[in-house]
Coordinates of C-alpha atoms (C1' of nucleotides) in Angstrom, one line a residue:
Chain A
M1 CA -5.1 33.3 16.8
R2 CA -5.3 29.6 17.3
T3 CA -3.5 27.3 15.1
S4 CA -5.6 25.3 12.8
S5 CA -4.0 21.9 12.4
M6 CA -6.7 20.1 10.5
C7 CA -8.4 21.2 7.5
Y8 CA -10.8 20.1 4.8
S9 CA -11.0 21.5 1.4
N10 CA -13.2 21.3 -1.5
F11 CA -12.0 20.6 -4.9
Q12 CA -14.1 21.1 -8.0
V13 CA -16.2 18.2 -9.1
P14 CA -14.6 16.7 -12.2
K15 CA -16.8 16.7 -15.2
F16 CA -17.1 13.0 -15.3
C17 CA -18.5 13.1 -11.8
K18 CA -21.1 15.7 -12.3
T19 CA -23.7 13.2 -13.0
L20 CA -23.0 11.5 -9.8
R21 CA -25.3 12.7 -7.1
Y22 CA -23.8 11.2 -4.1
L23 CA -25.3 12.3 -0.9
V24 CA -22.4 13.3 1.3
P25 CA -23.6 13.9 4.8
S26 CA -22.2 17.1 6.1
I27 CA -19.7 16.6 8.9
R28 CA -20.9 18.3 12.0
L29 CA -17.8 19.9 13.4
A30 CA -19.7 21.6 16.1
S31 CA -20.5 18.2 17.6
L32 CA -16.8 17.5 18.3
G33 CA -16.6 20.0 21.1
R34 CA -12.8 19.7 21.5
T35 CA -10.2 22.4 21.7
W36 CA -8.6 21.3 18.5
A37 CA -11.9 20.8 16.9
Q38 CA -12.7 24.4 17.4
N39 CA -9.8 25.1 15.1
F40 CA -11.1 23.2 12.2
K41 CA -11.4 25.2 9.1
V42 CA -13.8 24.3 6.4
L43 CA -12.3 25.7 3.3
T44 CA -14.6 26.5 0.5
T45 CA -12.2 27.8 -2.1
S46 CA -11.0 25.6 -4.9
S47 CA -7.4 26.4 -4.3
T48 CA -6.1 26.8 -0.8
T49 CA -2.9 27.5 1.1
H50 CA -3.3 27.2 4.7
E51 CA -0.7 28.8 6.9
S52 CA -0.2 28.5 10.6
S53 CA 0.4 31.6 12.7
A54 CA 2.9 29.8 14.8
N55 CA 6.4 29.9 13.6
C56 CA 7.1 26.4 14.7
F57 CA 4.4 25.2 12.3
R58 CA 5.4 24.5 8.8
S59 CA 2.6 25.8 6.6
I60 CA 0.5 23.0 5.3
Q61 CA 0.2 23.5 1.6
Y62 CA -1.4 21.4 -1.0
S63 CA -2.9 21.8 -4.3
D64 CA -6.5 21.1 -4.9
A65 CA -6.1 20.4 -8.5
Q66 CA -8.8 18.3 -9.9
A67 CA -8.3 14.7 -9.4
K68 CA -7.0 13.2 -12.6
I69 CA -8.0 9.7 -11.8
I70 CA -9.7 8.0 -14.6
L71 CA -12.9 6.4 -13.6
D72 CA -14.3 4.6 -16.5
D73 CA -17.9 3.4 -16.8
K74 CA -17.0 0.1 -15.2
I75 CA -16.0 1.9 -12.0
V76 CA -18.9 4.3 -11.5
K77 CA -21.5 1.8 -12.5
P78 CA -22.4 -1.0 -10.0
P79 CA -20.7 -2.0 -7.9
P80 CA -20.0 1.6 -7.0
V81 CA -16.5 2.0 -5.5
N82 CA -15.2 5.2 -4.1
V83 CA -11.5 5.3 -3.7
L84 CA -9.9 7.3 -0.9
V85 CA -6.2 7.7 -1.3
F86 CA -4.5 8.1 2.0
D87 CA -1.1 8.4 3.6
I88 CA 0.3 8.7 7.0
E89 CA 3.6 10.0 8.5
T90 CA 4.9 8.3 11.6
T91 CA 7.6 8.6 14.2
G92 CA 9.2 5.4 12.9
L93 CA 8.8 2.1 11.2
H94 CA 7.4 0.0 13.9
P95 CA 3.6 0.1 14.5
K96 CA 4.1 -1.1 18.0
K97 CA 6.7 1.5 18.9
G98 CA 5.8 4.4 16.7
G99 CA 2.9 6.7 16.4
I100 CA 1.1 8.5 13.6
I101 CA 1.9 12.2 13.3
E102 CA 0.1 13.2 10.2
I103 CA -2.6 11.7 8.1
A104 CA -4.2 12.8 4.9
F105 CA -7.0 11.5 2.7
R106 CA -8.2 12.4 -0.7
D107 CA -11.4 11.3 -2.3
V108 CA -10.5 10.7 -6.0
Q109 CA -14.1 11.4 -7.0
G110 CA -13.6 15.0 -5.8
G111 CA -16.6 17.0 -4.6
K112 CA -17.1 18.9 -1.4
N113 CA -14.9 18.1 1.5
S114 CA -13.0 15.6 -0.6
C115 CA -9.6 16.3 1.1
F116 CA -8.8 15.7 4.7
Q117 CA -5.5 16.4 6.4
T118 CA -4.3 16.8 9.9
L119 CA -1.3 16.6 12.1
V120 CA -1.7 14.0 14.9
N121 CA -0.4 14.2 18.4
P122 CA 1.5 10.9 18.8
E123 CA 1.9 11.5 22.6
Q124 CA 5.6 10.8 22.1
D125 CA 8.6 12.6 20.7
V126 CA 9.3 12.7 16.9
P127 CA 12.9 11.3 16.4
N128 CA 12.8 11.3 12.6
S129 CA 12.0 14.9 11.7
D130 CA 14.7 14.8 9.0
I131 CA 12.4 12.5 7.0
H132 CA 9.3 14.6 6.9
G133 CA 10.1 17.9 8.6
I134 CA 7.5 17.4 11.3
R135 CA 9.0 18.2 14.7
T136 CA 7.9 17.3 18.2
V137 CA 6.9 20.9 19.0
M138 CA 4.5 20.8 16.0
V139 CA 2.5 17.9 17.1
R140 CA 2.8 17.7 20.9
R141 CA 0.3 20.5 21.4
T142 CA -3.1 20.6 22.9
D143 CA -4.6 21.9 19.7
V144 CA -3.3 18.9 17.7
P145 CA -5.6 15.9 18.0
T146 CA -4.5 12.5 19.4
M147 CA -5.6 9.4 17.5
K148 CA -8.2 8.8 20.2
E149 CA -9.7 12.1 19.5
L150 CA -9.4 11.8 15.8
I151 CA -10.7 8.3 15.1
P152 CA -14.4 9.2 15.5
F153 CA -14.0 12.1 13.1
L154 CA -12.0 9.9 10.8
L155 CA -14.7 7.3 10.6
Q156 CA -17.3 9.9 10.1
Y157 CA -15.3 11.3 7.2
I158 CA -14.9 7.9 5.6
Q159 CA -18.5 7.2 6.0
S160 CA -19.4 10.5 4.4
R161 CA -17.5 9.5 1.3
Q162 CA -19.4 6.2 0.9
V163 CA -21.6 6.0 -2.1
L164 CA -25.1 4.9 -1.2
G165 CA -25.0 1.1 -1.4
G166 CA -21.4 1.3 -2.5
Q167 CA -18.0 0.5 -1.1
V168 CA -15.3 2.8 0.2
L169 CA -11.8 1.6 -0.7
L170 CA -8.8 3.1 1.1
A171 CA -5.7 3.1 -1.1
A172 CA -2.1 3.7 0.0
H173 CA 1.3 2.7 -1.2
N174 CA 2.7 -0.3 0.7
A175 CA -0.5 -0.2 2.7
R176 CA -0.4 -3.8 3.7
R177 CA 3.0 -3.5 5.2
F178 CA 3.0 -0.1 6.6
D179 CA -0.1 2.2 6.7
V180 CA -2.7 -0.4 7.7
P181 CA -0.6 -2.0 10.5
F182 CA -0.1 1.5 11.9
L183 CA -3.8 2.2 11.7
I184 CA -4.6 -1.2 13.3
E185 CA -2.2 -0.4 16.1
A186 CA -3.6 3.1 16.5
F187 CA -7.1 1.8 16.8
R188 CA -6.0 -1.0 19.1
R189 CA -4.5 1.5 21.5
C190 CA -7.9 3.2 21.6
S191 CA -9.5 -0.2 22.3
L192 CA -11.1 -0.1 18.9
D193 CA -11.1 -2.2 15.8
I194 CA -11.0 -1.0 12.3
P195 CA -14.5 -1.5 10.8
H196 CA -14.7 -5.0 9.4
D197 CA -16.2 -3.9 6.1
L198 CA -13.5 -1.4 5.3
L199 CA -11.5 -2.4 2.3
F200 CA -7.9 -1.4 1.7
L201 CA -5.9 -1.4 -1.6
D202 CA -2.2 -1.6 -1.6
T203 CA -0.8 0.2 -4.7
L204 CA 2.6 -1.5 -4.4
P205 CA 1.5 -4.8 -6.0
L206 CA -0.4 -2.7 -8.6
A207 CA 2.9 -1.0 -9.4
R208 CA 4.5 -4.4 -9.9
E209 CA 1.8 -5.4 -12.3
V210 CA 2.4 -2.2 -14.3
M211 CA 6.1 -2.8 -14.5
K212 CA 5.5 -6.3 -15.7
L213 CA 3.3 -4.8 -18.4
Y214 CA 6.1 -2.5 -19.5
G215 CA 8.6 -5.4 -19.5
P216 CA 12.2 -5.6 -18.5
K217 CA 12.9 -2.1 -19.7
A218 CA 10.7 -0.7 -17.0
S219 CA 12.2 0.5 -13.7
R220 CA 12.6 -1.9 -10.9
K221 CA 12.1 0.8 -8.4
L222 CA 8.6 1.0 -7.1
S223 CA 8.7 3.7 -4.5
L224 CA 6.2 6.5 -4.7
Q225 CA 8.9 8.9 -5.9
A226 CA 10.1 6.5 -8.6
L227 CA 6.6 5.9 -9.8
G228 CA 6.1 9.7 -9.9
E229 CA 9.1 10.0 -12.1
F230 CA 8.1 7.1 -14.2
Y231 CA 4.8 8.8 -15.0
R232 CA 6.4 12.2 -15.1
I233 CA 4.2 13.6 -12.4
P234 CA 5.6 16.8 -10.9
L235 CA 5.8 16.8 -7.1
E236 CA 3.7 19.5 -5.5
G237 CA 5.0 20.3 -2.1
S238 CA 7.5 18.6 0.2
A239 CA 8.0 14.9 -0.2
H240 CA 7.1 12.8 2.8
R241 CA 4.3 15.1 3.8
A242 CA 1.0 13.3 3.9
M243 CA -1.0 15.4 1.5
T244 CA 1.9 15.8 -1.0
D245 CA 2.2 12.0 -1.1
V246 CA -1.5 11.6 -1.3
N247 CA -1.7 13.9 -4.3
L248 CA 1.2 12.1 -6.0
L249 CA -0.3 8.7 -5.4
T250 CA -3.7 9.8 -6.7
S251 CA -2.1 10.7 -10.0
I252 CA 0.0 7.5 -10.0
L253 CA -3.1 5.4 -9.3
A254 CA -5.0 7.0 -12.1
N255 CA -2.2 6.1 -14.5
M256 CA -1.9 2.5 -13.2
I257 CA -5.6 1.9 -13.4
S258 CA -5.5 3.2 -17.0
D259 CA -2.4 1.1 -17.9
L260 CA -3.9 -2.1 -16.4
K261 CA -7.4 -1.3 -17.7
L262 CA -8.9 -2.0 -14.3
G263 CA -12.6 -1.8 -13.5
S264 CA -14.2 -1.6 -10.1
T265 CA -14.4 -5.4 -10.0
D266 CA -10.7 -5.7 -10.7
L267 CA -9.9 -3.2 -7.9
L268 CA -12.2 -5.0 -5.5
Q269 CA -10.3 -8.3 -6.2
R270 CA -7.1 -6.7 -5.1
T271 CA -8.4 -5.4 -1.8
F272 CA -7.9 -6.7 1.7
K273 CA -9.3 -6.1 5.1
A274 CA -7.6 -5.1 8.3
S275 CA -8.4 -8.5 9.7
D276 CA -6.4 -10.1 6.8
V277 CA -3.3 -8.3 8.0
N278 CA -3.9 -9.6 11.5
N279 CA -4.6 -13.1 10.3
S280 CA -1.5 -13.3 8.2
K281 CA 0.6 -12.3 11.2
K282 CA -1.1 -15.0 13.3
N283 CA -0.5 -17.6 10.5
E284 CA 3.1 -16.6 10.4
K285 CA 3.5 -17.2 14.1
K286 CA 1.8 -20.6 13.8
S287 CA 4.2 -21.6 11.1
Chain B
dC1 C1' 13.8 -53.9 -16.7
dT2 C1' 17.2 -50.5 -15.4
dA3 C1' 19.8 -46.5 -15.9
dT4 C1' 20.3 -42.0 -17.6
dC5 C1' 18.9 -37.7 -19.2
dG6 C1' 15.8 -33.8 -19.8
dT7 C1' 11.8 -31.3 -18.3
dT8 C1' 8.6 -29.5 -15.0
dC9 C1' 7.1 -28.0 -10.7
dA10 C1' 7.3 -26.9 -5.8
dA11 C1' 9.9 -25.4 -2.1
dG12 C1' 13.7 -22.9 -0.1
dT13 C1' 17.1 -19.2 -0.1
dC14 C1' 18.8 -14.8 -1.0
dC15 C1' 18.6 -10.1 -2.3
dG16 C1' 16.4 -5.8 -3.3
dT17 C1' 12.7 -3.0 -2.1
dA18 C1' 9.0 -0.6 0.3
dC19 C1' 7.4 2.3 4.2
dT20 C1' 8.9 6.5 8.1
Chain C
dA1 C1' 17.2 1.6 11.5
dG2 C1' 12.9 -3.4 11.4
dT3 C1' 10.1 -6.3 8.9
dA4 C1' 7.9 -8.6 5.2
dC5 C1' 6.9 -9.2 0.4
dG6 C1' 8.2 -10.2 -4.4
dG7 C1' 11.3 -11.7 -7.8
dA8 C1' 15.2 -14.2 -9.2
dC9 C1' 17.7 -18.1 -8.6
dT10 C1' 18.9 -22.7 -6.8
dT11 C1' 17.8 -27.2 -5.3
dG12 C1' 15.5 -31.4 -5.2
dA13 C1' 11.7 -34.5 -6.2
dA14 C1' 8.8 -36.5 -9.6
dC15 C1' 7.8 -37.9 -14.1
dG16 C1' 8.4 -39.2 -18.9
dA17 C1' 11.3 -40.5 -22.8
dT18 C1' 15.0 -43.0 -24.5
dA19 C1' 18.9 -46.2 -24.9
dG20 C1' 21.2 -50.3 -23.6

DNA sequence: CTATCGTTCAAGTCCGTACT
DNA sequence: AGTACGGACTTGAACGATAG
């Protein structure tokens, strides 16, 4: 039995989304034609535990509980914004030196194929297994995709979540400082650029806004874990695993959007593009 | 008119925090 | 661990008000 290192899952369409008839192009796994691609598993149940047959693999577990994000009328009406919460695990802190070893996405709208998670072969050893529990032997395998192999699939997934005429927004905690620079570097190594129209949302500044709202009594800690505790969100799975953190951030984001009473326009105002990250670095060098 | 004091704002510095 | 951001705090310049 081959190890399936990448998986999709469905989660049930929330009631508030049932009126939305987004056309989600089916992702043609067969077209990938790669060794690891053959191991994709399209999961059709609403709650899934996926386990590897290899002992060295930690089973990838995540809950497909219905996304709790609150999308009020302002969000689902024009301009339509579809938020994909994502998270990456890496071999270190430096985009130039480190590599991505796990990546997970979750479409907060729910629907078919709304979750995406995979280990990634960084083509280098993993020195920080104590952080996330992902070891070198788990990712340096032929059936684990490299970023070069994964990127086309990734882009296809993101595109598939795009509402017709709408905007996909990729949200991550500390995205501007961490996740996006890693993605930029990963794309650069493949001689590619992140699509110019792709918008990112950093939830860290949002957390600061929320804590301002709650005043001086609120916690100064803004880490994902601290925010989870602040909103009393139970952690499902191991911390510092991509899908666990994605699920946690999805719930946190829902709470923050509710607290700040944000509509889609407000969210869009807080977005940035990959080129903004590059430009800010260039500007810093100039100064 | 000049000197002094208080206020405001911008810029700079330092520290804590975030990510793995 | 490395790097950058945000907040708190400090510093200094600019300006207005007031007294001598």
